[in-house]
Tab-separated table of C-alpha atoms in Angstrom:
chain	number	residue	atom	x	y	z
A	21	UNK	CA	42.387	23.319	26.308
A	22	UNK	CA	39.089	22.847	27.088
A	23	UNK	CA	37.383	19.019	27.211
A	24	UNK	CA	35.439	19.637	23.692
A	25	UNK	CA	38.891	20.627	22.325
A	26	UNK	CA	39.844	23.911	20.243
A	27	UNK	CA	37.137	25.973	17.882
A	28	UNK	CA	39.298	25.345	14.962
A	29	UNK	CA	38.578	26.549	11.875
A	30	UNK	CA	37.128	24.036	9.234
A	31	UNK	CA	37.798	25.548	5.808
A	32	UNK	CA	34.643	23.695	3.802
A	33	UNK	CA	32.792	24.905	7.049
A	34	UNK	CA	34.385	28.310	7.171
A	35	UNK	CA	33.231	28.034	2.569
A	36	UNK	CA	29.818	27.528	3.452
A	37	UNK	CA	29.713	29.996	5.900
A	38	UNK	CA	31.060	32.276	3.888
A	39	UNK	CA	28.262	31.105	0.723
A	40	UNK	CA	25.258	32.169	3.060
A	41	UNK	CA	26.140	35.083	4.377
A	42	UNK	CA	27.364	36.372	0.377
A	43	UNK	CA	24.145	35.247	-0.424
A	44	UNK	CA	22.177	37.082	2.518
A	45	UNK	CA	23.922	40.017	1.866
A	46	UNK	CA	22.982	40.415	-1.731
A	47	UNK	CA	19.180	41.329	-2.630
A	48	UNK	CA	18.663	40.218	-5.739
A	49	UNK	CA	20.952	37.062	-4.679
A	50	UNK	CA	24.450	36.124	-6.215
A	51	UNK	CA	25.980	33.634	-9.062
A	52	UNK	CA	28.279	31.152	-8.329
A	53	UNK	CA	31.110	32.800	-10.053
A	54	UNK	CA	30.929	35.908	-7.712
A	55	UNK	CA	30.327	33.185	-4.651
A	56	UNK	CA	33.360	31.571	-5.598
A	57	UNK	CA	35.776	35.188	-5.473
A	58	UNK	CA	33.633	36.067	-2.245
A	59	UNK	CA	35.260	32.935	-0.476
A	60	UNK	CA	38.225	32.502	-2.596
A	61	UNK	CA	37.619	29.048	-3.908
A	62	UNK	CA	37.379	27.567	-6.808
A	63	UNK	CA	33.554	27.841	-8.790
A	64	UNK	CA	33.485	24.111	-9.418
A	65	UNK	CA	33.852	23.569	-4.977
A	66	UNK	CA	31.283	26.303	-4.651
A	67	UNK	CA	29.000	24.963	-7.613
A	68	UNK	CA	28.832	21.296	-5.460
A	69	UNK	CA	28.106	23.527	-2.109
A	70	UNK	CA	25.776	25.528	-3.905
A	71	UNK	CA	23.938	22.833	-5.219
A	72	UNK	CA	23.670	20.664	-1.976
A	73	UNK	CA	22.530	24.003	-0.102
A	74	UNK	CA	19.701	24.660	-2.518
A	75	UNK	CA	18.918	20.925	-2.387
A	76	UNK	CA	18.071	21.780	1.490
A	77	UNK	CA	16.367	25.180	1.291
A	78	UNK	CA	19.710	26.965	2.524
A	79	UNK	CA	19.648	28.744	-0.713
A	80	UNK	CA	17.058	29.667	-3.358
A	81	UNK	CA	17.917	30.265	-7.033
A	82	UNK	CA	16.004	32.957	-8.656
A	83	UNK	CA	17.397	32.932	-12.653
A	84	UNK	CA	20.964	31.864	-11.934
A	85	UNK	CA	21.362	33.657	-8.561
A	86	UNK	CA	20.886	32.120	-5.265
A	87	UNK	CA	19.664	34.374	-2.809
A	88	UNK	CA	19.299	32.783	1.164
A	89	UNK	CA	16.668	30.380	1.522
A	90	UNK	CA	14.224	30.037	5.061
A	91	UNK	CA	16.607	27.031	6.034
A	92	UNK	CA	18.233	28.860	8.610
A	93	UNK	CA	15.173	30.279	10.295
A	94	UNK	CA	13.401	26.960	10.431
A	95	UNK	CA	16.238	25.415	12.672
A	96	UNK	CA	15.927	28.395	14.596
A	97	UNK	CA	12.203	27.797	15.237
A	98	UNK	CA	12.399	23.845	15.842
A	99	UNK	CA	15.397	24.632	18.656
A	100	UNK	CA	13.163	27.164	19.982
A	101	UNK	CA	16.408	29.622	19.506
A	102	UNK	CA	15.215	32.672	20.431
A	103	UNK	CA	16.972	36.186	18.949
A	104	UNK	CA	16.559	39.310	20.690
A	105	UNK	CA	13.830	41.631	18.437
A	106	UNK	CA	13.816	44.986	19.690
A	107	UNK	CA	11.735	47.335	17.048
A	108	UNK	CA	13.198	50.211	15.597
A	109	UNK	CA	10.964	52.589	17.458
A	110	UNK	CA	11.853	51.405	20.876
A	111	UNK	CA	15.271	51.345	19.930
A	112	UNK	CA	14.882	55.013	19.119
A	113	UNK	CA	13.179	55.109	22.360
A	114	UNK	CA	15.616	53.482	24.599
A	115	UNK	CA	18.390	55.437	22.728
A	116	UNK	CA	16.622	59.091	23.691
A	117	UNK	CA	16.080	57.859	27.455
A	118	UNK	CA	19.617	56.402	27.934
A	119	UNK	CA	20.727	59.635	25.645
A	120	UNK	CA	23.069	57.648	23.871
A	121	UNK	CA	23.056	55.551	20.572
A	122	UNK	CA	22.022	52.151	21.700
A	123	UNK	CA	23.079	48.842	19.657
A	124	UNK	CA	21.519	45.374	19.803
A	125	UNK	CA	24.235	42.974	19.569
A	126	UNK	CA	24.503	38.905	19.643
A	127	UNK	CA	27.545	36.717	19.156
A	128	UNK	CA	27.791	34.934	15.842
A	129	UNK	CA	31.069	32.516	16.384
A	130	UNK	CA	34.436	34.164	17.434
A	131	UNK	CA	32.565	37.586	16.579
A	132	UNK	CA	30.046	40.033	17.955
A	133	UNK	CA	27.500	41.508	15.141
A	134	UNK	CA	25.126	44.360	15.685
A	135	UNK	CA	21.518	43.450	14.886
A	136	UNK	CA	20.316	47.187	15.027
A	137	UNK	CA	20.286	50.697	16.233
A	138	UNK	CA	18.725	52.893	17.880
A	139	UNK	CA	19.268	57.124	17.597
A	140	UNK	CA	22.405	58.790	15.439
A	141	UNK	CA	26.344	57.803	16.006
A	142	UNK	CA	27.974	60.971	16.876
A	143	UNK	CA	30.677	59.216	15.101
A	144	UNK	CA	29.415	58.877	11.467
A	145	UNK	CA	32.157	56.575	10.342
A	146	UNK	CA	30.985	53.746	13.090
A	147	UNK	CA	27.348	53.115	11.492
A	148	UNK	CA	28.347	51.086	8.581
A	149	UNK	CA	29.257	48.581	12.025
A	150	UNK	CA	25.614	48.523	13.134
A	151	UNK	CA	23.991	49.386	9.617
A	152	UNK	CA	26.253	46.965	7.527
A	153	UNK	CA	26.009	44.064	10.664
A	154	UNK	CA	29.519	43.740	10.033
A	155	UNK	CA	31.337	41.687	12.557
A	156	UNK	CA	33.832	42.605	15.480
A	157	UNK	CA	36.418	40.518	17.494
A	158	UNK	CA	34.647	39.290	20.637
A	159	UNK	CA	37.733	40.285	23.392
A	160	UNK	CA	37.609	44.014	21.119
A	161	UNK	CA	34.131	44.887	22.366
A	162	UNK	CA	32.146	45.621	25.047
A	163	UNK	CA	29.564	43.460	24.241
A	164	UNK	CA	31.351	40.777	22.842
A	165	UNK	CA	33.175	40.370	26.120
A	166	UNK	CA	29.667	40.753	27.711
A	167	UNK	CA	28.356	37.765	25.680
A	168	UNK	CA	31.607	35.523	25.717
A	169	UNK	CA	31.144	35.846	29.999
A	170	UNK	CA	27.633	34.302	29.635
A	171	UNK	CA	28.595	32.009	27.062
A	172	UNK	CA	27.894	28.362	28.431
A	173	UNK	CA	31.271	27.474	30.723
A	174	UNK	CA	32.260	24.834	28.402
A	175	UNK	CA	31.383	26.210	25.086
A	176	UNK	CA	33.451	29.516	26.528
A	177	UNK	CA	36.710	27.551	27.316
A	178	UNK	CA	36.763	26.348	23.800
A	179	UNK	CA	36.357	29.879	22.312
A	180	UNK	CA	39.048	31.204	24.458
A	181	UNK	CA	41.533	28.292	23.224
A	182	UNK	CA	41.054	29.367	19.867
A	183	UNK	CA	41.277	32.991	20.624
A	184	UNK	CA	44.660	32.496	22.529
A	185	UNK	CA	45.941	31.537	19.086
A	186	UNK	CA	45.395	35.171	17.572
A	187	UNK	CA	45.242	37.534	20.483
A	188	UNK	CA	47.238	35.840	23.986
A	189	UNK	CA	47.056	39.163	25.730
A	190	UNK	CA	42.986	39.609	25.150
A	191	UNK	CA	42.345	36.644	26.260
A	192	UNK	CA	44.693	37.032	29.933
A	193	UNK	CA	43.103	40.127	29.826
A	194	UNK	CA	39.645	38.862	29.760
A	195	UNK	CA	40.494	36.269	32.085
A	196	UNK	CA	41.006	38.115	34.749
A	197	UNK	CA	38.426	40.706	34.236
A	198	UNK	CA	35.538	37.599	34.089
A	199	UNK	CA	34.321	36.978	37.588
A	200	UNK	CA	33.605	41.100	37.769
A	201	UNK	CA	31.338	40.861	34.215
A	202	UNK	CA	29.723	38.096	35.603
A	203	UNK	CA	29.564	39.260	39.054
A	204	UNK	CA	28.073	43.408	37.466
A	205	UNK	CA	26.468	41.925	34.228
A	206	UNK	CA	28.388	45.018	32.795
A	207	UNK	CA	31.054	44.854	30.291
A	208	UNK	CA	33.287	48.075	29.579
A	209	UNK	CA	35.409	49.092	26.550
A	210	UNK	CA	38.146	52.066	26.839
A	211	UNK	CA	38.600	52.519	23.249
A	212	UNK	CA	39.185	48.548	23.110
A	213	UNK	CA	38.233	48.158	19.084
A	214	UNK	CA	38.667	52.164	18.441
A	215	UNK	CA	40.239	54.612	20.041
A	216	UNK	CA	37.593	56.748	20.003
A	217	UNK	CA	34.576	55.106	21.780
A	218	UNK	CA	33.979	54.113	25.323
A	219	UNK	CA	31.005	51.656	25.635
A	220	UNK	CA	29.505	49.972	27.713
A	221	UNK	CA	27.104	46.508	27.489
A	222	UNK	CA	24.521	44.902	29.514
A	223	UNK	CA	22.823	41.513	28.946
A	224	UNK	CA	19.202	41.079	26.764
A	225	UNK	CA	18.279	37.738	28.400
A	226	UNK	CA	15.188	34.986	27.812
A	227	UNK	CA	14.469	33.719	31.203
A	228	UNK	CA	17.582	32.960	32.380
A	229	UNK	CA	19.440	32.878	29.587
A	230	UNK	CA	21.628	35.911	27.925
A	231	UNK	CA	20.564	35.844	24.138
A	232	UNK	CA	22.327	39.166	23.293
A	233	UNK	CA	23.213	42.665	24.755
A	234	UNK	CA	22.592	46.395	24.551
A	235	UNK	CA	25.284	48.357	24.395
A	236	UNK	CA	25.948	52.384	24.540
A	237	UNK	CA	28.378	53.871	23.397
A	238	UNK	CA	29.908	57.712	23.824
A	239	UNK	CA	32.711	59.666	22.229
A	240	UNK	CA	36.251	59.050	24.597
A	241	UNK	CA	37.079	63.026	25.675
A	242	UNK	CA	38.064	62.405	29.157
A	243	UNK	CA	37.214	60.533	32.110
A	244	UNK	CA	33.969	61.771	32.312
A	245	UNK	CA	32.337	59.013	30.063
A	246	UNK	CA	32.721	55.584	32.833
A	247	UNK	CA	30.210	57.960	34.790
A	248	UNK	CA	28.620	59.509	32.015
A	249	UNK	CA	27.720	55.590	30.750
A	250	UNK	CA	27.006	54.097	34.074
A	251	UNK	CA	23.764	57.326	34.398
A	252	UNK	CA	22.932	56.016	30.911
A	253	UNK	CA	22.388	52.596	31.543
A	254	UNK	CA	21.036	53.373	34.561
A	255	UNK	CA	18.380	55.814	33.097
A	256	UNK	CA	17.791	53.214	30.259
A	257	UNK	CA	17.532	50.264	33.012
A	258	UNK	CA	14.925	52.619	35.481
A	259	UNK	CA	12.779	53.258	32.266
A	260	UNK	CA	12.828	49.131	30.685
A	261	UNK	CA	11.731	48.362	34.376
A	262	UNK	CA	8.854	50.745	34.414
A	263	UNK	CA	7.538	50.220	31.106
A	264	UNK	CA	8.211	45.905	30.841
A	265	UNK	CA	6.424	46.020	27.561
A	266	UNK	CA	8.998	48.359	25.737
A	267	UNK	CA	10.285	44.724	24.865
A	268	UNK	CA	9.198	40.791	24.599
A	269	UNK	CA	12.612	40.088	25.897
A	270	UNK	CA	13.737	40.758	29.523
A	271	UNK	CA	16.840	43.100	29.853
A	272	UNK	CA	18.454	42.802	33.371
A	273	UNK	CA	22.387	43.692	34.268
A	274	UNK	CA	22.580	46.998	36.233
A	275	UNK	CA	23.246	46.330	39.935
């Protein structure tokens, strides 16, 4: 267990968190009542969350629906947090150099959530994933495991305590496959969260620090795709180098 103990779940936390992203998720907002079934708690809780939430611009109420409120990107600017913004049409770019769909991806908690992407899934079923920004189990992903292996060393030892709970096996797994993401800056998955895919991930960083990752991803036919990825990445890498204003952010990983 690491020295800041286990990333336990906190279930007014996990209600809250559950509140904003309903409410982000909704455009015209949502009521309390359909808050309240979202998280599975009762609409009087969720009516005293609501309110206090409101109270401090987490939420705005627009004729009974609350809709999310700039809260959430204020804190971001006052930490100075920056999130990787890649634009659509450098997406599409990087995505037609690399000639493979190309994801943007941070980690949001125990789970890795695709920003954006960049050219057409040849898997149609997996866009909702990038589309939707629906999340995906960290130790399940290429990029999750990516982002876990440049979490902060403390903040990473408390993740993995929590994950050991739900998934033992991931977690030994990722263990020992650690010093070589670190050592690369490339994470791999082998159809980790589908059978289907192979992927692979390299770091977006901010100076020296690893804000999200890009990741590519290829339909699993054989074992042509490890080398099929690695030309990708290093294609997309080659071309990010040459042309440093494709993004604000710099993207470094490929040895």
């Amino acid at each position: 267990m690491s020295e800041h103990g286990r990333r336990r779940r906190h279930r007014t936390v996990d209600r809250v968190a559950g509140i904003l992203e309903a409410a982000a998720r909704e455009p015209g907002g949502a009521t309390v009542a359909e808050l309240a079934r979202t998280v599975g708690a009762p609409a009087s809780s969720v009516q005293d969350l609501v309110n206090g939430l409101a109270a401090t611009g987490f939420l705005l109420e627009h004729h009974g629906r609350f809709g999310l409120g700039p809260a959430p990107h204020v804190l971001n600017l006052i930490a100075g947090r920056v999130v990787p913004r890649i634009g659509q049409a450098e997406l599409n770019e990087l995505s037609r150099v690399a000639g493979t769909p190309v994801l943007l991806t941070v980690r949001v908690g125990l789970d890795a959530v695709h920003l954006a992407r960049g050219g057409e899934d040849e898997i149609p079923r997996l866009l909702p994933l990038a589309d939707e920004h629906m999340a995906r189990p960290l130790l399940r992903t290429a990029a999750g495991r990516l982002l876990l292996a440049f979490t902060d060393e403390a903040e990473r030892h408390g993740l993995l305590d929590e994950l050991a709970r739900h998934d033992p096996e991931a977690v030994a797994e990722f263990r020992r496959a650690l010093p070589a993401i670190r050592a690369s800056r490339i994470s791999r998955s082998e159809g980790l969260a589908d059978p289907e895919v192979s992927a692979l991930a390299i770091p977006v960083t901010d100076g020296p620090v690893v804000t999200g990752a890009l990741v590519l991803t290829h339909r699993r036919r054989g074992r042509s795709e490890r080398l099929f990825l690695d030309r990708a990445a290093a294609r997309l890498l080659a071309h990010i180098q040459e042309y440093a204003d494709v993004t604000s952010a710099s993207i470094h990983g490929y040895p």
